[in-house]
Amino acid sequence: MSQTISNLPLPPGDFGLPLIGDTLSFFRDPNYGKKQHKKYGPIFKTRLLGSPTLFVQGADANQFILTNENNYFVVSWPPSTKALLGNLSLALQTGGEHQNRRKLLAQAFMPRALSGYIDTVQSITHAYTEKWAESTTLIWYPELRNYTFDVACKLLVGLDQGAQTDLGHLFETWCAGLFSIPLTLPWTRFGKAKKARTQLLLLLEEIIRKRQQSQHLGNDALSLLVQAKDDDGHSLSIDELKDQVLLLLFAGHETLTSAVASFCLLVAQHPQVLAALRDEQQTFDPQQPITLDVLKQMPYLEQVLQEVLRLIPPVGGGFRKVLKTCEFNGYQIPKGWTVLYEINQTHLNPTDYEAPDDFRPERFAKGEQPNKYSYVPFGGGIRECLGKEFARLEMKLFAVHLLRGYGWELLPDQDLSMVVVPTPHPRDNLRVQFGRM
């Protein structure tokens, strides 16, 4: 007779300190997961933010978790993230409501909508690269944050130079608290972020009401959402529009900044990859307009971006709450616990990738990736990143523009180790020499 689930052992590990467990180590040490996996294997238990938490890595774990959404697992976020995203955000919605809203928001990322975004992305990219070329040396990461926020603001809510507005300044404060210890005291990161959220929602409400009253709706995401109707023929309420737009701005800015910064860093560190990327661009007529079809004709650029997202995924993993006790790999996964499926550790799995710590774009030409759950930079299942094609488009347009007209070199004596919260970026913010070719 087979063992019942309740008789199975819990995964190995250590709950750490009373109440806070290993929360501080998790937030402070970028190699926390790697070290614990080395000690305990592909699944281990600890305590984060008061909750018993399992860390799991590998394609099998991803498949089990991502295909059992709403069966064994439901999406979960740290308390700080939940409070700052808002209850009406797609990130927190579940079940039928999540599917319904996802269908609505997806309209902003269909191929037709994406084609309409190309000229805007190109003109903002050009303005920024020209400014950087005038500077010659710069601290690039904060500039890249401004760049992606300007693109997100223009394409999502029709706002020009968003990074320089009150919305942009408040947004930075809000982002800084998303993955913090949820102490509401006014001087803490979380306290400041909560106050910024209140002010952000007021500014977004003003933008939304103007758009609803406008005779001429634009072709940005907000215009699509203002007109959108759900399956019952209802429009989104003002409160929901505010939360959904805030989520889209975050998704279109925070993770994208990490991805383009990682591209710039890794390509600068591998001159042979840069040379091959430039050679590929030489095969195109610079006068030919860039379209979605033209971008599909750049296989090496595609491989490089895939490898960037494998080696430094902008999102390190995803939290899930266990809805009912289940079994994985001979261990009991108890109801009420939290599970973190780890994207970053999965991407470094030597059983799936040869020399996983090396930057080797050609691995994607050889089809080295054995299974779709071993490569999940955008998550997977019914919660796969809604804006993934938008992210890939912006990354490609940015890369093509740089490769065709500019050069960049890393300045010496800087710390290039990664800060991982809220998204990975070099500790010294990527100092470079930048110029026209």
Coordinates of C-alpha atoms in Angstrom, one line a residue:
M1 CA 0.0 0.0 0.0
S2 CA 1.5 3.4 -1.0
Q3 CA 2.3 6.0 1.6
T4 CA -0.3 8.7 2.2
I5 CA 0.8 12.2 1.6
S6 CA 0.6 13.1 5.3
N7 CA 3.2 10.3 6.0
L8 CA 5.7 11.8 3.6
P9 CA 8.7 13.8 5.0
L10 CA 8.9 17.5 4.7
P11 CA 11.7 18.8 2.5
P12 CA 15.1 19.4 4.2
G13 CA 16.1 22.8 5.4
D14 CA 16.1 25.1 8.4
F15 CA 13.4 27.6 9.5
G16 CA 16.0 30.0 10.8
L17 CA 15.2 32.6 13.4
P18 CA 11.8 32.7 15.1
L19 CA 9.2 34.6 13.1
I20 CA 11.5 36.3 10.6
G21 CA 13.3 33.1 9.6
D22 CA 15.8 33.7 6.8
T23 CA 14.1 36.9 5.5
L24 CA 17.1 39.2 6.0
S25 CA 19.5 36.7 4.3
F26 CA 17.0 36.3 1.4
F27 CA 16.8 40.1 0.8
R28 CA 20.5 40.8 1.4
D29 CA 22.4 37.9 -0.2
P30 CA 22.1 37.6 -4.0
N31 CA 23.4 34.0 -3.7
Y32 CA 21.1 32.9 -0.9
G33 CA 19.1 30.4 -3.0
K34 CA 22.3 29.0 -4.7
K35 CA 24.0 28.4 -1.3
Q36 CA 21.0 26.7 0.2
H37 CA 20.4 24.4 -2.8
K38 CA 24.1 23.4 -2.6
K39 CA 23.5 22.4 1.0
Y40 CA 20.0 20.8 0.7
G41 CA 19.4 19.9 -3.0
P42 CA 16.7 21.1 -5.5
I43 CA 14.0 21.7 -2.8
F44 CA 14.5 23.2 0.7
K45 CA 12.3 24.7 3.4
T46 CA 12.8 28.0 5.3
R47 CA 10.7 30.8 6.7
L48 CA 10.2 34.1 4.9
L49 CA 8.2 37.1 6.3
G50 CA 6.6 34.8 8.9
S51 CA 5.5 32.1 6.5
P52 CA 7.0 28.6 6.1
T53 CA 8.4 28.7 2.5
L54 CA 9.7 26.1 0.1
F55 CA 12.3 27.0 -2.5
V56 CA 12.2 24.8 -5.6
Q57 CA 14.2 24.9 -8.8
G58 CA 14.4 22.9 -12.0
A59 CA 12.1 22.2 -15.0
D60 CA 10.1 19.5 -13.2
A61 CA 9.3 21.8 -10.3
N62 CA 8.3 24.6 -12.7
Q63 CA 6.0 22.3 -14.6
F64 CA 4.3 21.0 -11.5
I65 CA 3.7 24.4 -10.1
L66 CA 2.8 26.3 -13.3
T67 CA 0.4 23.6 -14.5
N68 CA -1.4 23.3 -11.2
E69 CA -2.5 26.9 -10.7
N70 CA -5.9 27.1 -8.9
N71 CA -5.6 23.3 -8.2
Y72 CA -2.7 23.0 -5.7
F73 CA -1.4 26.5 -5.9
V74 CA -2.6 30.1 -6.2
V75 CA -0.5 33.2 -6.9
S76 CA 0.9 34.9 -3.8
W77 CA 3.1 37.9 -3.2
P78 CA 5.1 39.2 -0.3
P79 CA 2.9 41.5 1.9
S80 CA 4.7 44.7 0.8
T81 CA 4.1 43.9 -2.9
K82 CA 0.4 43.0 -2.3
A83 CA -0.2 46.2 -0.5
L84 CA 1.5 48.4 -3.1
L85 CA 0.1 46.7 -6.2
G86 CA -3.5 47.0 -5.0
N87 CA -6.3 44.4 -4.9
L88 CA -7.7 45.2 -8.3
S89 CA -4.3 44.5 -10.1
L90 CA -4.1 41.6 -12.5
A91 CA -1.1 40.4 -10.6
L92 CA -3.4 39.6 -7.6
Q93 CA -6.5 38.5 -9.4
T94 CA -7.3 34.7 -9.6
G95 CA -9.6 32.3 -11.3
G96 CA -12.2 33.5 -13.8
E97 CA -11.7 37.1 -12.9
H98 CA -8.0 36.8 -13.8
Q99 CA -8.7 35.2 -17.1
N100 CA -11.4 37.8 -18.0
R101 CA -9.1 40.7 -17.2
R102 CA -6.1 39.2 -18.8
K103 CA -8.1 38.9 -22.1
L104 CA -8.9 42.6 -21.9
L105 CA -5.3 43.8 -21.1
A106 CA -3.9 41.5 -23.8
Q107 CA -5.4 43.9 -26.4
A108 CA -2.6 46.3 -25.7
F109 CA 0.0 43.7 -26.7
M110 CA -1.4 42.2 -29.9
P111 CA 0.8 42.3 -33.0
R112 CA -1.3 45.2 -34.5
A113 CA -0.8 47.2 -31.3
L114 CA 2.9 46.3 -31.2
S115 CA 3.5 47.5 -34.8
G116 CA 2.0 50.8 -33.9
Y117 CA 4.5 51.2 -31.0
I118 CA 7.7 50.9 -33.2
D119 CA 8.1 54.5 -34.3
T120 CA 7.6 55.9 -30.8
V121 CA 10.2 53.5 -29.3
Q122 CA 12.6 54.4 -32.0
S123 CA 12.3 58.1 -31.6
I124 CA 12.7 58.0 -27.8
T125 CA 15.7 55.6 -28.2
H126 CA 17.3 58.1 -30.6
A127 CA 16.8 61.1 -28.3
Y128 CA 18.4 59.2 -25.4
T129 CA 21.3 57.8 -27.3
E130 CA 22.2 61.2 -28.7
K131 CA 22.1 62.7 -25.2
W132 CA 24.3 59.9 -23.9
A133 CA 26.8 60.4 -26.8
E134 CA 27.2 64.1 -25.8
S135 CA 28.0 63.0 -22.2
T136 CA 30.8 60.6 -23.3
T137 CA 30.9 59.0 -19.8
L138 CA 27.8 58.1 -17.8
I139 CA 26.3 56.1 -15.0
W140 CA 24.1 54.1 -17.4
Y141 CA 21.6 52.2 -15.2
P142 CA 19.6 55.3 -13.8
E143 CA 19.6 56.6 -17.4
L144 CA 18.2 53.3 -18.7
R145 CA 15.5 53.5 -16.0
N146 CA 14.5 56.9 -17.3
Y147 CA 14.5 55.7 -20.8
T148 CA 12.2 52.7 -20.2
F149 CA 9.9 54.7 -18.1
D150 CA 9.6 57.4 -20.8
V151 CA 8.7 54.6 -23.3
A152 CA 6.2 53.0 -20.9
C153 CA 4.5 56.3 -20.1
K154 CA 4.2 57.3 -23.8
L155 CA 2.9 54.0 -25.0
L156 CA 0.7 53.1 -22.0
V157 CA -0.8 56.5 -21.0
G158 CA 0.3 58.9 -23.7
L159 CA 2.6 61.0 -21.4
D160 CA 5.7 62.6 -22.8
Q161 CA 9.0 62.5 -20.8
G162 CA 7.4 60.6 -18.0
A163 CA 10.6 60.2 -16.0
Q164 CA 10.9 64.0 -15.5
T165 CA 7.3 64.4 -14.2
D166 CA 5.9 64.0 -10.7
L167 CA 4.5 60.7 -11.8
G168 CA 8.1 59.5 -12.6
H169 CA 9.5 60.7 -9.3
L170 CA 6.7 59.1 -7.2
F171 CA 7.0 55.9 -9.3
E172 CA 10.7 55.5 -8.2
T173 CA 9.8 55.8 -4.5
W174 CA 6.9 53.3 -5.0
C175 CA 9.1 50.8 -6.8
A176 CA 11.8 51.0 -4.1
G177 CA 9.2 49.6 -1.5
L178 CA 7.7 46.8 -3.6
F179 CA 9.9 44.1 -2.1
S180 CA 10.7 45.5 1.3
I181 CA 9.9 44.6 4.9
P182 CA 6.3 45.9 5.4
L183 CA 6.8 48.4 8.2
T184 CA 4.4 51.3 7.7
L185 CA 6.5 53.9 9.6
P186 CA 6.9 57.0 7.5
W187 CA 10.7 56.9 7.2
T188 CA 10.9 53.2 6.0
R189 CA 11.0 52.3 2.3
F190 CA 7.6 50.7 2.6
G191 CA 6.1 53.7 4.4
K192 CA 7.4 56.1 1.8
A193 CA 6.2 53.7 -1.0
K194 CA 2.6 53.6 0.5
K195 CA 2.4 57.3 0.6
A196 CA 3.7 57.5 -3.0
R197 CA 1.1 55.0 -4.1
T198 CA -1.7 57.3 -2.8
Q199 CA -0.3 60.2 -4.8
L200 CA 0.3 58.1 -7.9
L201 CA -3.3 57.0 -7.9
L202 CA -4.5 60.6 -7.8
L203 CA -2.3 61.5 -10.8
L204 CA -3.4 58.4 -12.7
E205 CA -7.1 59.2 -12.0
E206 CA -6.6 62.7 -13.5
I207 CA -5.0 61.2 -16.7
I208 CA -7.8 58.5 -16.9
R209 CA -10.7 61.0 -16.5
K210 CA -9.2 63.3 -19.1
R211 CA -9.0 60.3 -21.5
Q212 CA -12.5 59.2 -20.8
Q213 CA -13.8 62.7 -21.6
S214 CA -11.6 63.2 -24.7
Q215 CA -13.2 63.2 -28.1
H216 CA -10.0 61.8 -29.7
L217 CA -8.7 58.7 -28.1
G218 CA -5.0 58.0 -28.8
N219 CA -3.4 54.6 -29.8
D220 CA -1.8 54.0 -26.4
A221 CA -2.8 51.2 -24.1
L222 CA -4.9 53.4 -21.9
S223 CA -7.2 54.3 -24.9
L224 CA -7.7 50.6 -25.5
L225 CA -8.5 49.9 -21.9
V226 CA -10.9 52.9 -21.5
Q227 CA -12.9 51.5 -24.5
A228 CA -12.6 47.8 -23.5
K229 CA -15.6 45.8 -22.4
D230 CA -15.4 42.5 -20.5
D231 CA -17.4 39.3 -21.4
D232 CA -20.5 40.8 -19.7
G233 CA -20.2 44.1 -21.6
H234 CA -19.0 46.1 -18.6
S235 CA -16.2 48.7 -18.8
L236 CA -13.4 48.8 -16.2
S237 CA -14.1 51.0 -13.2
I238 CA -11.8 54.0 -12.5
D239 CA -10.4 52.2 -9.5
E240 CA -9.5 49.1 -11.5
L241 CA -8.1 51.1 -14.4
K242 CA -5.7 52.9 -11.9
D243 CA -4.4 49.6 -10.5
Q244 CA -4.1 47.9 -13.9
V245 CA -2.2 50.9 -15.4
L246 CA 0.1 51.0 -12.4
L247 CA 0.9 47.3 -12.9
L248 CA 1.5 47.9 -16.6
L249 CA 3.8 50.8 -15.9
F250 CA 5.8 48.6 -13.4
A251 CA 6.0 45.7 -15.8
G252 CA 6.9 47.8 -18.8
H253 CA 9.7 49.6 -16.8
E254 CA 11.3 47.8 -13.9
T255 CA 11.9 44.4 -15.5
L256 CA 12.8 45.9 -18.9
T257 CA 15.4 48.2 -17.4
S258 CA 17.1 45.1 -15.9
A259 CA 17.0 43.3 -19.2
V260 CA 18.5 46.1 -21.3
A261 CA 21.1 46.8 -18.7
S262 CA 22.1 43.1 -18.7
F263 CA 22.3 43.2 -22.5
C264 CA 24.6 46.2 -22.4
L265 CA 26.8 44.6 -19.6
L266 CA 27.1 41.2 -21.1
V267 CA 27.8 42.3 -24.7
A268 CA 30.4 44.8 -23.4
Q269 CA 32.1 41.9 -21.6
H270 CA 32.1 39.7 -24.7
P271 CA 33.6 41.6 -27.7
Q272 CA 33.3 38.6 -30.0
V273 CA 29.5 38.6 -29.4
L274 CA 29.4 42.4 -30.1
A275 CA 31.3 41.9 -33.4
A276 CA 29.0 39.1 -34.5
L277 CA 25.9 41.3 -33.6
R278 CA 27.3 44.2 -35.7
D279 CA 28.1 41.9 -38.6
E280 CA 24.4 40.7 -38.6
Q281 CA 23.2 44.3 -38.7
Q282 CA 25.5 45.1 -41.7
T283 CA 23.3 42.8 -43.8
F284 CA 20.4 45.2 -43.5
D285 CA 19.8 48.4 -45.5
P286 CA 19.9 51.2 -42.8
Q287 CA 17.2 53.1 -44.8
Q288 CA 14.8 50.2 -44.7
P289 CA 12.1 50.8 -42.0
I290 CA 12.2 48.4 -39.1
T291 CA 9.0 46.2 -38.8
L292 CA 8.1 43.2 -36.8
D293 CA 9.0 41.1 -39.9
V294 CA 12.4 42.7 -40.3
L295 CA 13.2 42.0 -36.6
K296 CA 12.3 38.3 -37.2
Q297 CA 15.2 38.2 -39.7
M298 CA 17.9 38.7 -37.0
P299 CA 18.5 35.2 -35.6
Y300 CA 21.8 36.0 -33.8
L301 CA 20.3 39.0 -32.0
E302 CA 17.4 36.7 -30.9
Q303 CA 19.9 34.1 -29.5
V304 CA 21.8 36.8 -27.7
L305 CA 18.7 38.2 -26.0
Q306 CA 17.5 34.7 -25.1
E307 CA 20.9 34.1 -23.5
V308 CA 20.8 37.5 -21.6
L309 CA 17.4 36.5 -20.2
R310 CA 18.7 33.0 -19.2
L311 CA 21.8 34.2 -17.4
I312 CA 20.3 37.3 -15.7
P313 CA 16.5 36.9 -15.7
P314 CA 14.8 40.1 -14.6
V315 CA 12.4 38.2 -12.4
G316 CA 14.1 35.7 -10.1
G317 CA 11.1 33.6 -9.4
G318 CA 7.4 33.5 -8.5
F319 CA 5.5 33.0 -5.2
R320 CA 2.6 30.7 -4.8
K321 CA 0.4 29.8 -1.8
V322 CA -0.4 26.1 -1.4
L323 CA -4.2 25.5 -1.6
K324 CA -4.1 21.9 -0.6
T325 CA -1.5 19.5 0.6
C326 CA 0.3 17.7 -2.3
E327 CA 3.4 15.7 -3.0
F328 CA 6.4 16.6 -5.1
N329 CA 9.5 14.4 -5.6
G330 CA 8.6 12.3 -2.5
Y331 CA 8.1 15.2 -0.2
Q332 CA 5.0 16.6 1.4
I333 CA 4.0 20.2 0.4
P334 CA 1.7 21.3 3.2
K335 CA -1.4 23.4 2.7
G336 CA -1.0 27.1 3.7
W337 CA 2.8 27.1 3.0
T338 CA 4.4 29.4 0.4
V339 CA 6.4 28.0 -2.5
L340 CA 8.9 30.1 -4.5
Y341 CA 9.7 28.6 -7.9
E342 CA 13.1 29.9 -8.9
I343 CA 13.7 31.1 -12.4
N344 CA 17.3 32.2 -11.9
Q345 CA 18.4 28.8 -10.3
T346 CA 16.5 26.8 -13.0
H347 CA 18.4 28.7 -15.7
L348 CA 21.7 27.7 -14.1
N349 CA 20.9 24.0 -14.0
P350 CA 23.9 22.0 -15.4
T351 CA 21.5 19.1 -16.3
D352 CA 19.8 21.4 -18.8
Y353 CA 22.6 23.7 -19.9
E354 CA 26.3 23.0 -20.7
A355 CA 28.6 25.4 -18.7
P356 CA 25.5 27.2 -17.4
D357 CA 27.5 30.1 -15.9
D358 CA 29.0 31.0 -19.3
F359 CA 27.5 33.6 -21.7
R360 CA 27.0 31.5 -24.8
P361 CA 24.3 32.8 -27.2
E362 CA 25.0 30.0 -29.7
R363 CA 23.5 27.5 -27.3
F364 CA 20.1 28.6 -28.5
A365 CA 21.0 27.9 -32.1
K366 CA 21.9 24.4 -31.2
G367 CA 18.5 23.9 -29.4
E368 CA 20.3 23.1 -26.1
Q369 CA 17.2 24.0 -24.2
P370 CA 15.6 20.6 -23.6
N371 CA 12.2 21.5 -22.3
K372 CA 10.0 24.6 -22.1
Y373 CA 10.0 24.6 -18.3
S374 CA 13.8 24.8 -18.1
Y375 CA 13.7 28.3 -19.7
V376 CA 11.1 30.5 -18.1
P377 CA 12.3 34.2 -18.1
F378 CA 8.6 35.3 -18.5
G379 CA 7.2 32.7 -16.1
G380 CA 4.7 30.2 -17.6
G381 CA 1.2 28.7 -17.5
I382 CA -1.8 30.9 -17.2
R383 CA 0.2 33.7 -15.6
E384 CA 2.9 34.0 -18.2
C385 CA 4.0 37.6 -18.6
L386 CA 1.3 39.3 -20.6
G387 CA 3.7 41.9 -22.0
K388 CA 6.5 39.5 -23.0
E389 CA 6.2 40.3 -26.8
F390 CA 6.3 44.1 -25.9
A391 CA 9.4 43.5 -23.8
R392 CA 11.1 41.5 -26.6
L393 CA 10.2 44.2 -29.1
E394 CA 11.6 47.1 -27.0
M395 CA 14.8 45.1 -26.3
K396 CA 15.3 44.4 -30.0
L397 CA 14.7 48.0 -31.1
F398 CA 17.0 49.3 -28.4
A399 CA 19.7 46.8 -29.3
V400 CA 19.5 47.4 -33.1
H401 CA 19.7 51.2 -32.5
L402 CA 22.8 50.8 -30.4
L403 CA 24.5 48.3 -32.7
R404 CA 24.0 50.4 -35.8
G405 CA 25.3 53.7 -34.4
Y406 CA 27.1 53.7 -31.1
G407 CA 29.9 52.1 -29.1
W408 CA 30.2 51.6 -25.3
E409 CA 32.9 50.3 -23.0
L410 CA 32.8 49.5 -19.3
L411 CA 34.8 51.9 -17.2
P412 CA 37.5 50.3 -14.9
D413 CA 37.3 50.0 -11.1
Q414 CA 33.6 49.4 -10.7
D415 CA 31.6 46.7 -8.8
L416 CA 29.7 44.7 -11.4
S417 CA 28.3 42.2 -8.9
M418 CA 24.5 42.1 -9.0
V419 CA 22.0 43.7 -6.6
V420 CA 18.9 41.4 -7.1
V421 CA 16.1 43.3 -5.3
P422 CA 13.7 44.4 -6.8
T423 CA 15.4 43.4 -10.1
P424 CA 19.0 42.5 -11.0
H425 CA 21.4 45.3 -11.8
P426 CA 25.1 46.0 -11.3
R427 CA 25.9 47.4 -7.9
D428 CA 27.8 50.4 -9.2
N429 CA 25.0 51.2 -11.7
L430 CA 27.0 50.4 -14.9
R431 CA 29.5 53.1 -15.5
V432 CA 30.5 53.3 -19.2
Q433 CA 32.2 55.4 -21.9
F434 CA 29.6 56.0 -24.6
G435 CA 29.9 57.5 -28.1
R436 CA 28.9 57.5 -31.7
M437 CA 30.6 55.1 -34.0

